[in-house]
Short mmCIF file of C-alpha atoms in Angstrom, two decimals:
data_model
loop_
_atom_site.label_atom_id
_atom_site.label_comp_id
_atom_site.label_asym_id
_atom_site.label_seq_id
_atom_site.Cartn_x
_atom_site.Cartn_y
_atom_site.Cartn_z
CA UNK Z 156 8.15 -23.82 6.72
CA UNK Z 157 11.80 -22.90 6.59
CA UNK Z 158 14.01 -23.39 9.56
CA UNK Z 159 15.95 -20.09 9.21
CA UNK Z 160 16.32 -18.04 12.24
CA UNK Z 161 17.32 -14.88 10.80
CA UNK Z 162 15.41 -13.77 8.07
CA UNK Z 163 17.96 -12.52 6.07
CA UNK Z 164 19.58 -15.92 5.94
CA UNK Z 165 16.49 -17.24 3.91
CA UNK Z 166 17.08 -16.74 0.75
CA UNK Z 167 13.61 -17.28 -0.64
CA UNK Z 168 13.64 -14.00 1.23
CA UNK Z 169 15.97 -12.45 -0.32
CA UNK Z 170 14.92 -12.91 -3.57
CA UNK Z 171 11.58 -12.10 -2.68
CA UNK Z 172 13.41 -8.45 -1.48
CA UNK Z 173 15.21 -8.12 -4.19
CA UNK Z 174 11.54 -8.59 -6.68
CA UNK Z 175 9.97 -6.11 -4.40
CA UNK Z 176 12.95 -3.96 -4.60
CA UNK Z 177 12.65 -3.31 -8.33
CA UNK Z 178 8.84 -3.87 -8.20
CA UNK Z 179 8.51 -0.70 -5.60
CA UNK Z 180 10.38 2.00 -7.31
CA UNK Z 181 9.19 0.66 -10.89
CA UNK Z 182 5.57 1.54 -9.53
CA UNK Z 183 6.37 4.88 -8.30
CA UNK Z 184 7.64 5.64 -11.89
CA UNK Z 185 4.74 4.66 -13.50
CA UNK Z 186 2.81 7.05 -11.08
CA UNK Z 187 4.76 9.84 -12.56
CA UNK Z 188 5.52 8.77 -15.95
CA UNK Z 189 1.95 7.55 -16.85
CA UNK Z 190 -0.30 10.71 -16.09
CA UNK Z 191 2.70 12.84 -17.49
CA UNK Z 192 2.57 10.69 -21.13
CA UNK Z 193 -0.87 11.97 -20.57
CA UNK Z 194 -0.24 15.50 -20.20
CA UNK Z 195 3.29 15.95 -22.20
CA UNK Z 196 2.63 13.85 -25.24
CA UNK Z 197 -0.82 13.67 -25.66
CA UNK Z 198 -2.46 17.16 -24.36
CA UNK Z 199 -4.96 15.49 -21.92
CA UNK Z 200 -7.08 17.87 -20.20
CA UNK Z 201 -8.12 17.51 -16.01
CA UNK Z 202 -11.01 15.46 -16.53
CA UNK Z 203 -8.94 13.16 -19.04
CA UNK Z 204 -6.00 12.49 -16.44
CA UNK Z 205 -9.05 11.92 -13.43
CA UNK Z 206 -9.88 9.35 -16.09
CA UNK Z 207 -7.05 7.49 -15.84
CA UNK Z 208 -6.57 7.83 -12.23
CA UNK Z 209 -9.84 5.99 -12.31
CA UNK Z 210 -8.67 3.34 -14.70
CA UNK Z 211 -6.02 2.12 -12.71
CA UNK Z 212 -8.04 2.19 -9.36
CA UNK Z 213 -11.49 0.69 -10.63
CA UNK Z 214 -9.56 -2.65 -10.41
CA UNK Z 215 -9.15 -2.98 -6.69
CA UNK Z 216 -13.32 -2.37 -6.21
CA UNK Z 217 -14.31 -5.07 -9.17
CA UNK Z 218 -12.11 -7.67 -8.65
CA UNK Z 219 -10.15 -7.06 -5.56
CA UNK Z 220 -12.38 -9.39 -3.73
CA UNK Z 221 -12.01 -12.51 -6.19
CA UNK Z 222 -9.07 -12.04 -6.54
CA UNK Z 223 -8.26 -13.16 -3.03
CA UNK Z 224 -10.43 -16.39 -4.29
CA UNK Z 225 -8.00 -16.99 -7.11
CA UNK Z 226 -5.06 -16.64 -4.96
CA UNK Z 227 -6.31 -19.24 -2.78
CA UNK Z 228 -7.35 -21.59 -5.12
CA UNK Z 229 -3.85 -21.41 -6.62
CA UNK Z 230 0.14 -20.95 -5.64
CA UNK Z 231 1.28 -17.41 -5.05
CA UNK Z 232 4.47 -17.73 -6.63
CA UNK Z 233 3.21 -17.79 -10.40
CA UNK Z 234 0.40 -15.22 -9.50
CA UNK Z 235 3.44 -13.13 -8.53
CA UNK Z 236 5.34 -14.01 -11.91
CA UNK Z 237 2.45 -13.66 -14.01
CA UNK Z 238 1.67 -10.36 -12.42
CA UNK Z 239 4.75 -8.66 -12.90
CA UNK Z 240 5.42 -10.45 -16.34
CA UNK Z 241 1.42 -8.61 -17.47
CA UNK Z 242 2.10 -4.98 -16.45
CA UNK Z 243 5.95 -4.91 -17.85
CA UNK Z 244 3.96 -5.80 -21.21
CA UNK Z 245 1.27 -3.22 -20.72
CA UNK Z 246 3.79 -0.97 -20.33
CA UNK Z 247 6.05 -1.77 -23.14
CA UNK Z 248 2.84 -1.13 -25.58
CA UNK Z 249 2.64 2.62 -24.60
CA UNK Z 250 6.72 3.86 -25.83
CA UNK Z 251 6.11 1.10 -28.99
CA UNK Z 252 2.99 2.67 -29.78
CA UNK Z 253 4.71 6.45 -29.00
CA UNK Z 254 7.55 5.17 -31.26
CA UNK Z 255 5.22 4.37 -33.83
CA UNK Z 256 3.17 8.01 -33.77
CA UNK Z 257 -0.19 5.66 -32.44
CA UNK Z 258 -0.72 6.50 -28.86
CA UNK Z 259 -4.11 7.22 -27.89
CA UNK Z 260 -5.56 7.92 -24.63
CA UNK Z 261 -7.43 5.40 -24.79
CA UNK Z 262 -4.72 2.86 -25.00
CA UNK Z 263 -3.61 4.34 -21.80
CA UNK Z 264 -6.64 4.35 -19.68
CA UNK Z 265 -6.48 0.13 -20.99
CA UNK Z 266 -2.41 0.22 -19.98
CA UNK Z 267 -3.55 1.85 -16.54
CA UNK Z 268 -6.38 -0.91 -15.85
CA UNK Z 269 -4.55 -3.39 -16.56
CA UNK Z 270 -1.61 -2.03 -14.54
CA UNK Z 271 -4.31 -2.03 -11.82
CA UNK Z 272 -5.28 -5.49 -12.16
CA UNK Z 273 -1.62 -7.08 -11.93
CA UNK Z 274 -1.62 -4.50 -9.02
CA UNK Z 275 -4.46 -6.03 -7.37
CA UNK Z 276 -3.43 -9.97 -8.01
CA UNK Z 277 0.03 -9.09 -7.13
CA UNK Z 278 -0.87 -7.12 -3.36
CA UNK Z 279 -3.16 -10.26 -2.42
CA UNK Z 280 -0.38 -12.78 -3.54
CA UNK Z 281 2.22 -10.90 -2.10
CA UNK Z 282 1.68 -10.59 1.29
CA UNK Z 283 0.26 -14.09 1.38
CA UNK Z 284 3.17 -15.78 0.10
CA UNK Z 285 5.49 -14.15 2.92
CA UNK Z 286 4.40 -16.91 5.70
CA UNK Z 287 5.25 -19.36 2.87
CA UNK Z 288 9.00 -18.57 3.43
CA UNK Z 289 9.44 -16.89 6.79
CA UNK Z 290 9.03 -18.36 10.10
CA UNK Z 291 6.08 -16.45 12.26
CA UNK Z 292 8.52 -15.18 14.51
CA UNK Z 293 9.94 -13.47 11.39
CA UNK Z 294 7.03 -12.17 10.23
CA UNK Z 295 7.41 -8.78 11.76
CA UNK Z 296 10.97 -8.61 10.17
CA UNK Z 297 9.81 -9.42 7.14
CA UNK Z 298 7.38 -6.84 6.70
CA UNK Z 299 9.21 -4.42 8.59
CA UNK Z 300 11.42 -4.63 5.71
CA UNK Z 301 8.76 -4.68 2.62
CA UNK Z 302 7.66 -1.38 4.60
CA UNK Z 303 11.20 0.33 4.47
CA UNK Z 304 11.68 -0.44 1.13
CA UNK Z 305 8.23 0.76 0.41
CA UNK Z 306 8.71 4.14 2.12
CA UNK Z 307 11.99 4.37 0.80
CA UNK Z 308 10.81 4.07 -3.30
CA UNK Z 309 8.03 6.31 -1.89
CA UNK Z 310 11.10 8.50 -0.95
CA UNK Z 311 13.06 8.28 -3.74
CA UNK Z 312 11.04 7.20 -7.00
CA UNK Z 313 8.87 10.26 -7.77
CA UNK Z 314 12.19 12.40 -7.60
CA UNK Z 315 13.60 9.00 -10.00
CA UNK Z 316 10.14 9.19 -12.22
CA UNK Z 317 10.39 12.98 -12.47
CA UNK Z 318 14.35 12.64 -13.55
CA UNK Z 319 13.55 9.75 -16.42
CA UNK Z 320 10.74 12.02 -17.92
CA UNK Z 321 13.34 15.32 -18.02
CA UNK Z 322 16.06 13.13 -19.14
CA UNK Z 323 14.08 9.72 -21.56
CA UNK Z 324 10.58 11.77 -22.26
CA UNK Z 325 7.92 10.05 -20.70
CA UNK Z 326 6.69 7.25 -22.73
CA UNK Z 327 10.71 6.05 -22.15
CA UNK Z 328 10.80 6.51 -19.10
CA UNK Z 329 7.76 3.71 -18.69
CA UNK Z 330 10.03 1.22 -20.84
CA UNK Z 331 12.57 1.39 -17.92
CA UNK Z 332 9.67 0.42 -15.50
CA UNK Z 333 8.41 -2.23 -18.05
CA UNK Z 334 12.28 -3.63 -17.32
CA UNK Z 335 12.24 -3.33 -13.59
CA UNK Z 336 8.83 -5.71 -13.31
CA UNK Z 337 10.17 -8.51 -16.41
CA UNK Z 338 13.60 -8.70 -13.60
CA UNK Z 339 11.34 -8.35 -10.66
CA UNK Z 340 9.38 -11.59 -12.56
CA UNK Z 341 12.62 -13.11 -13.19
CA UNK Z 342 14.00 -13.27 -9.57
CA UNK Z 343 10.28 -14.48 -8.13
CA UNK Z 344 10.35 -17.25 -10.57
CA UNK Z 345 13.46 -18.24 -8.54
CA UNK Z 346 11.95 -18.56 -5.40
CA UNK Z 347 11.38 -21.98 -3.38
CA UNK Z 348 8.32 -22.08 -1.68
CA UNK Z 349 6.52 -24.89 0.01
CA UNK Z 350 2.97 -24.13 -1.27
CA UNK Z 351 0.74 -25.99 -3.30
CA UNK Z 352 -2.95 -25.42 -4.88
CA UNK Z 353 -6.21 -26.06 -3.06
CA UNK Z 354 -7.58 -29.38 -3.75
CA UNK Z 355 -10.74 -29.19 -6.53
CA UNK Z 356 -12.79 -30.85 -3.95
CA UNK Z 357 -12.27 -28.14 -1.33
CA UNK Z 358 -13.29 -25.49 -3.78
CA UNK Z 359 -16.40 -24.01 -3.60
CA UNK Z 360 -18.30 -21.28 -5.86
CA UNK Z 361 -16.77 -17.86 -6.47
CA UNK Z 362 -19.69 -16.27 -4.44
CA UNK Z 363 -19.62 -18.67 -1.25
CA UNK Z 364 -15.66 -18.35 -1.37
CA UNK Z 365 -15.65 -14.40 -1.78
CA UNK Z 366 -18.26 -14.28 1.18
CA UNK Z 367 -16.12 -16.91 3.67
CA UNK Z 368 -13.30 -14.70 3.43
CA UNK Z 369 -15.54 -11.41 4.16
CA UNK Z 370 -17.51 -13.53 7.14
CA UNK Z 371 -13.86 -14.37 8.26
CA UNK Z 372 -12.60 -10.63 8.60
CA UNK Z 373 -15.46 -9.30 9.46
CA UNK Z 374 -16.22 -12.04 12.53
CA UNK Z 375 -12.92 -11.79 13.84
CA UNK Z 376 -12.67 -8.68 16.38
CA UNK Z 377 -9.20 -7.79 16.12
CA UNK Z 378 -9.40 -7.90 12.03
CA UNK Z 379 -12.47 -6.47 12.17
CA UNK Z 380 -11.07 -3.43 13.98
CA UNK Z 381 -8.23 -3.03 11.65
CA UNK Z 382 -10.30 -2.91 8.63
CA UNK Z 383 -12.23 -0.03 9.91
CA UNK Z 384 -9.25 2.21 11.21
CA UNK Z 385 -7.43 1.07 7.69
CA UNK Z 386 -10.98 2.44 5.90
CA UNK Z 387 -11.36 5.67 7.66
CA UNK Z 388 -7.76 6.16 7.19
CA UNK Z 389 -8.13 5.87 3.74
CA UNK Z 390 -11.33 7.92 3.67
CA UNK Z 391 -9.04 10.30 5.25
CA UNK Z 392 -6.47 10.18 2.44
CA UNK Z 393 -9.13 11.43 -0.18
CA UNK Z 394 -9.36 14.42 1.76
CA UNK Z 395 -5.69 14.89 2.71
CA UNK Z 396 -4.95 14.82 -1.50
CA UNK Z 397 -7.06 17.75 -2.14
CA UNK Z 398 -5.95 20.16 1.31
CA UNK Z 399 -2.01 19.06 0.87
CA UNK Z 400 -1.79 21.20 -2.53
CA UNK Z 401 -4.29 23.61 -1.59
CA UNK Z 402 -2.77 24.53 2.00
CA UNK Z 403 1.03 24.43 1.04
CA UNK Z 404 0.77 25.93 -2.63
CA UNK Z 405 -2.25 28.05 -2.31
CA UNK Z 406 -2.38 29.12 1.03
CA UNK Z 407 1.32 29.41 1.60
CA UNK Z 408 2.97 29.94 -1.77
CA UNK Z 409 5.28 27.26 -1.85
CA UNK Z 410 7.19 26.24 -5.10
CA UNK Z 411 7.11 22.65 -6.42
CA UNK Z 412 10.46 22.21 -5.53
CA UNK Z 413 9.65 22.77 -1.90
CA UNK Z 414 6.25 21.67 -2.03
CA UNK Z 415 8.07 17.84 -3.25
CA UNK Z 416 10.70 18.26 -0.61
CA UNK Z 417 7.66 18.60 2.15
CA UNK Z 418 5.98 15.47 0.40
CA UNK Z 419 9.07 13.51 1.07
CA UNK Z 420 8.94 13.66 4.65
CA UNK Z 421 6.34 10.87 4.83
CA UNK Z 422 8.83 8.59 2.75
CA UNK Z 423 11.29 9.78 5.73
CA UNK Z 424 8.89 8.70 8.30
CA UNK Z 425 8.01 5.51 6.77
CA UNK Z 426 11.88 4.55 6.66
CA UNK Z 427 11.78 5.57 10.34
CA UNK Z 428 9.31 2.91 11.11
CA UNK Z 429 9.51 0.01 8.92
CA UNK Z 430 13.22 0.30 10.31
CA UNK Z 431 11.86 0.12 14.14
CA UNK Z 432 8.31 -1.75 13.85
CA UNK Z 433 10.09 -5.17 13.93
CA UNK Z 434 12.00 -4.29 17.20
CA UNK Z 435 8.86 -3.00 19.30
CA UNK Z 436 7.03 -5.50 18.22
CA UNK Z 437 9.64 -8.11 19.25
CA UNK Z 438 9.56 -6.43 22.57
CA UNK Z 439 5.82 -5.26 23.25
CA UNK Z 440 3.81 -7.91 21.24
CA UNK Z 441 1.66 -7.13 18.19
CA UNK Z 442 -0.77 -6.23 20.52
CA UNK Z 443 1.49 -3.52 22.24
CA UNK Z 444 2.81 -2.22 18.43
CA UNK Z 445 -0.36 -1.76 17.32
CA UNK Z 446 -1.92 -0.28 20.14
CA UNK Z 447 1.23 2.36 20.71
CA UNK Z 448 1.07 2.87 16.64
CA UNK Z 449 -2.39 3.55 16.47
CA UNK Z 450 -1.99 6.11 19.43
CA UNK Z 451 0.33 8.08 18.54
CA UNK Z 452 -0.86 8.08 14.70
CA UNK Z 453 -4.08 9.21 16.39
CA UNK Z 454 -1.99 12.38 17.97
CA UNK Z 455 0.72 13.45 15.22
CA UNK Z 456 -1.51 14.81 12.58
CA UNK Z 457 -2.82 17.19 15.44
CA UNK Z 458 0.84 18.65 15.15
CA UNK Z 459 0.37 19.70 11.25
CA UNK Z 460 -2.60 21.73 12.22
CA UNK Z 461 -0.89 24.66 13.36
CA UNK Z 462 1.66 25.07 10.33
CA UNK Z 463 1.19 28.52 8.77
CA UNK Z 464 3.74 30.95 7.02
CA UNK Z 465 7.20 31.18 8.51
CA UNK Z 466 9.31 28.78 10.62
CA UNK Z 467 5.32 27.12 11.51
CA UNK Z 468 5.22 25.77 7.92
CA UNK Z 469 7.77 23.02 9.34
CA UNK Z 470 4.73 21.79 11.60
CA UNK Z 471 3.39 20.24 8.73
CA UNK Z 472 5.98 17.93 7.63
CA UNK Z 473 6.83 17.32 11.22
CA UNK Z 474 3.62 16.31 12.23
CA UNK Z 475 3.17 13.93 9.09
CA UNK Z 476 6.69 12.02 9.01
CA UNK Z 477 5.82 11.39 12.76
CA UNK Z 478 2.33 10.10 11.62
CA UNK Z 479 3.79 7.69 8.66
CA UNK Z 480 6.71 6.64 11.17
CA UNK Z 481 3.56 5.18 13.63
CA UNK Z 482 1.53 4.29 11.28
CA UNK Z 483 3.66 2.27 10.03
CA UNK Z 484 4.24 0.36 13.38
CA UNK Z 485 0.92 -0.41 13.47
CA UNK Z 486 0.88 -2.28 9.48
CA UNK Z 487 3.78 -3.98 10.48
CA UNK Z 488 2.34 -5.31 13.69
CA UNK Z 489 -1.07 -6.14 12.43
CA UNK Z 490 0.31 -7.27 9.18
CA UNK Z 491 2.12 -9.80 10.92
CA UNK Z 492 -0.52 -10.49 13.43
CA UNK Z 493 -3.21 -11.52 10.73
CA UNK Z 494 -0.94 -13.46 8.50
CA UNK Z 495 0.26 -15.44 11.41
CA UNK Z 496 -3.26 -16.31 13.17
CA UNK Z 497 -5.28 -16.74 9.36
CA UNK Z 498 -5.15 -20.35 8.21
CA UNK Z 499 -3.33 -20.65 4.96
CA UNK Z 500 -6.80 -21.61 2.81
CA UNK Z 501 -7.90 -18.49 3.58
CA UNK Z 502 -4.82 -16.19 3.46
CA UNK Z 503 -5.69 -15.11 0.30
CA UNK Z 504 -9.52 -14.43 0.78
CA UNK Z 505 -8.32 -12.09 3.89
CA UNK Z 506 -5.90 -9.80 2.70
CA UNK Z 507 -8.42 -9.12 -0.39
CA UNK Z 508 -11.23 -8.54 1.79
CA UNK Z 509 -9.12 -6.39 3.85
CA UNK Z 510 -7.94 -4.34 1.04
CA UNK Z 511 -11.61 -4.28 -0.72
CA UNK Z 512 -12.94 -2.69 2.98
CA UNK Z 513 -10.19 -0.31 3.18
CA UNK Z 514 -9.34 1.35 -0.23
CA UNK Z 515 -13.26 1.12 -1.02
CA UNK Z 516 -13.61 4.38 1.18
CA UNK Z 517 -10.84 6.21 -0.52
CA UNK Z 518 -13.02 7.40 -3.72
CA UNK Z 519 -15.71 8.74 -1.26
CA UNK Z 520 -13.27 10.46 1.07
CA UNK Z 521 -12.24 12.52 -2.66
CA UNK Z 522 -15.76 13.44 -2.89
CA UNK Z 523 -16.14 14.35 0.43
CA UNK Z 524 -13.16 16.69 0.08
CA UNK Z 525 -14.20 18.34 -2.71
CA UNK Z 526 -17.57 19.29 -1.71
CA UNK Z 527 -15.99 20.54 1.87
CA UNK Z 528 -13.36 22.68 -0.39
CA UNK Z 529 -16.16 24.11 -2.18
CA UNK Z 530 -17.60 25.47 1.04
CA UNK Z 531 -14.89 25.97 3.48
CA UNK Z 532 -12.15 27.49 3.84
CA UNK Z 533 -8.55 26.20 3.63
CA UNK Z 534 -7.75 26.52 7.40
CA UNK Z 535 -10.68 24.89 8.65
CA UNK Z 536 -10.44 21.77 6.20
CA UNK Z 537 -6.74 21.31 7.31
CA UNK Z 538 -7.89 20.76 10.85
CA UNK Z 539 -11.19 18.71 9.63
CA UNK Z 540 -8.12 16.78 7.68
CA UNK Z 541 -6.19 16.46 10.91
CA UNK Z 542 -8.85 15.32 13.20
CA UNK Z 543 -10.15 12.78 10.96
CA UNK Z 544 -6.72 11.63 10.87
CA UNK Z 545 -7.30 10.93 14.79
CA UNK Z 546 -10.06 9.83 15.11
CA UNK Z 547 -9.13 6.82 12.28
CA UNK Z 548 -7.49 5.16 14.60
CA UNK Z 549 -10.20 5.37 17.49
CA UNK Z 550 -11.56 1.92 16.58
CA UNK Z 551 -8.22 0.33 18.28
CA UNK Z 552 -7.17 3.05 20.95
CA UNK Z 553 -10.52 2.67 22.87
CA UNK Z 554 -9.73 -1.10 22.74
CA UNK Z 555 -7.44 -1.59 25.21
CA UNK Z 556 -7.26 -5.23 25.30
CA UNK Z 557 -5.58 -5.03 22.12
CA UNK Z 558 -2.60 -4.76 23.85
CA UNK Z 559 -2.01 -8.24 25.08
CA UNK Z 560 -2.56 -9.56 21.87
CA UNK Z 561 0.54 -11.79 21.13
CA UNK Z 562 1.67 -14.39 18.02
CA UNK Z 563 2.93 -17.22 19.55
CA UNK Z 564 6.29 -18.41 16.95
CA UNK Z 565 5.53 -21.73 14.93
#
């Protein structure tokens, strides 16, 4: 473990920043560029771009959970490199094969799965690598910042994306985020890390392994808790994605221009907190930060309920940057809290099974939206959006022992 006591003087860290850096606006691209190849050069129709939506998120329900096998079973580092180093060349194919007059859809519902799958291997590795290089008593830091930077290409690279496309078309503007992950696989195959592979004889099947890490974040209380608020969160989100564009454009006749700076706001939030998290949690405990984030994440969205037309619709942002801002606090604090108090062997295992449990319930929460849009009205589902919202985060507010929960530093 490096002997650093300010994060930012590790430069394993650094490096690992300055990877992410690229990696996290090259990914927001591709969420603009991708779909819009779709639509701009090849004509795809609604059903055709829900396609390849689906491509790119089938990954993290079939192999999301082995994948935290593999990344146990191996070092993180070259997962990372080998990750990064796979999309840039599935994204390479699609302005070759544009440049050549061959571009199918098809090719890019393959591009998008395998997009997802270095997506998936690179997540699991990712945030189990970080205790590799940061003292526990860094942890917080450390993911405070991976948050900011997160929020902040959240911020930033759909406006970027958008810009590239007007400016490079939109197969181009994917060859400039096939560049961003080759140098984001450059710098990680820099890194130093003291990590080595799981002896053979400590291996077991794929099945007993996949199930250890599932029995180990499902039998541990204060993961166990975290998983559910993260999967009714993201249960949530599916019906958040279909009321955001039918309460602000729809309902309240806002242009995209507007409608994109509103969106923004949760990039501002999430700057807000990732900036803050590592602070309160320095001075309440993880415990503290994720109890006080889960609270007040349970009250903000209440505050977007009442937007309507006029000076109101500024409720809505309001209430969401606040939201992102605490919820926010509460990844960084129980991001750090479960890669500090998960032995190293299973690292890998836990933040896939944690990612499986949540982002599993996103594709229903869609469903669920839709079939509530079909039969009520916009103003009702806004509030149905905002209440399930607060009540996500029930699971640890009527927990209160949370709250003395505290990593000790190694």
């Amino acid at each position: 473990m490096p002997v650093e006591q300010n994060v930012w003087r590790n430069s394993a860290f650094q490096r690992l920043v300055g990877a992410d850096v690229l990696s996290q606006f090259g990914t927001q691209v591709t969420l603009v560029a991708l779909p819009l190849t779709a639509l701009l050069v090849l004509n795809a129709g609604p059903f055709q771009l829900g396609l390849l939506t689906a491509a790119e998120m089938a990954a993290f329900l079939v192999i999301g959970l082995p994948a935290g096998v593999w990344a146990d079973r191996m070092r993180r580092r070259p997962i990372l490199v080998a990750a990064d180093a796979v999309r840039a060349l599935a994204l390479l194919s699609v302005p070759l094969a544009a440049f050549a007059g061959v571009l199918t859809l098809v090719q890019l519902y393959v591009v998008a799965l395998v997009i997802g799958i270095g997506t998936v291997f690179f997540d699991v590795a990712h945030m189990s690598l970080l205790p590799s290089i940061v003292r526990t008593d860094d942890l917080s830091r450390g993911i405070g910042t991976l948050e900011t930077l997160r929020s902040s290409a959240w911020l930033a690279g759909p406006g970027l994306g958008g810009w590239l496309v007007q400016v490079l078309t939109a197969p181009l503007a994917l060859l400039a985020d096939a560049i961003s992950y080759a140098c984001s696989a450059l710098i990680l195959s820099t890194i130093g890390a003291e990590e080595s592979a799981a002896p053979q004889e400590r291996r077991g099947s794929l099945r007993t392994e996949v199930a250890e890490g599932l029995r180990y974040v499902l039998g541990h209380r204060v993961l166990r808790r975290v998983a559910l608020v993260g999967a009714l969160n993201m249960l949530t989100n599916g019906l958040w994605a279909i009321v955001q564009p039918l309460f602000l454009v729809r309902e309240l006749g806002l242009g995209a221009g507007v409608y994109g700076l509103i969106v923004s706001a949760m990039g501002v939030g999430g700057v807000l907190g990732g900036a803050f998290a590592p602070k309160i949690v320095d001075r309440y405990g993880n415990g503290g930060a994720m109890y006080g984030g889960a609270l007040l994440a349970g009250l903000f969205p209440l505050i977007g309920g009442f937007a309507a037309e006029g000076w109101r619709v500024l409720l809505y942002p309001l209430g969401l940057c606040l939201l992102t801002a605490a919820s926010v606090v509460f990844n960084v604090a129980q991001g750090s809290y479960r890669q500090a108090v998960t032995p190293d062997h299973l690292r890998g295992r836990m933040n896939a099974s944690m990612r499986f449990l949540m982002w599993s319930a996103m594709p229903v929460g869609g469903v669920l939206g839709g079939l509530l849009a079909e039969q009520v009205s916009v103003g009702p589902l806004l509030w149905v959006a905002c209440l399930g919202s607060a009540a996500a985060h029930l699971p640890v507010v009527v927990s209160p022992w949370i709250r003395r929960l505290r990593v000790e530093a190694a």
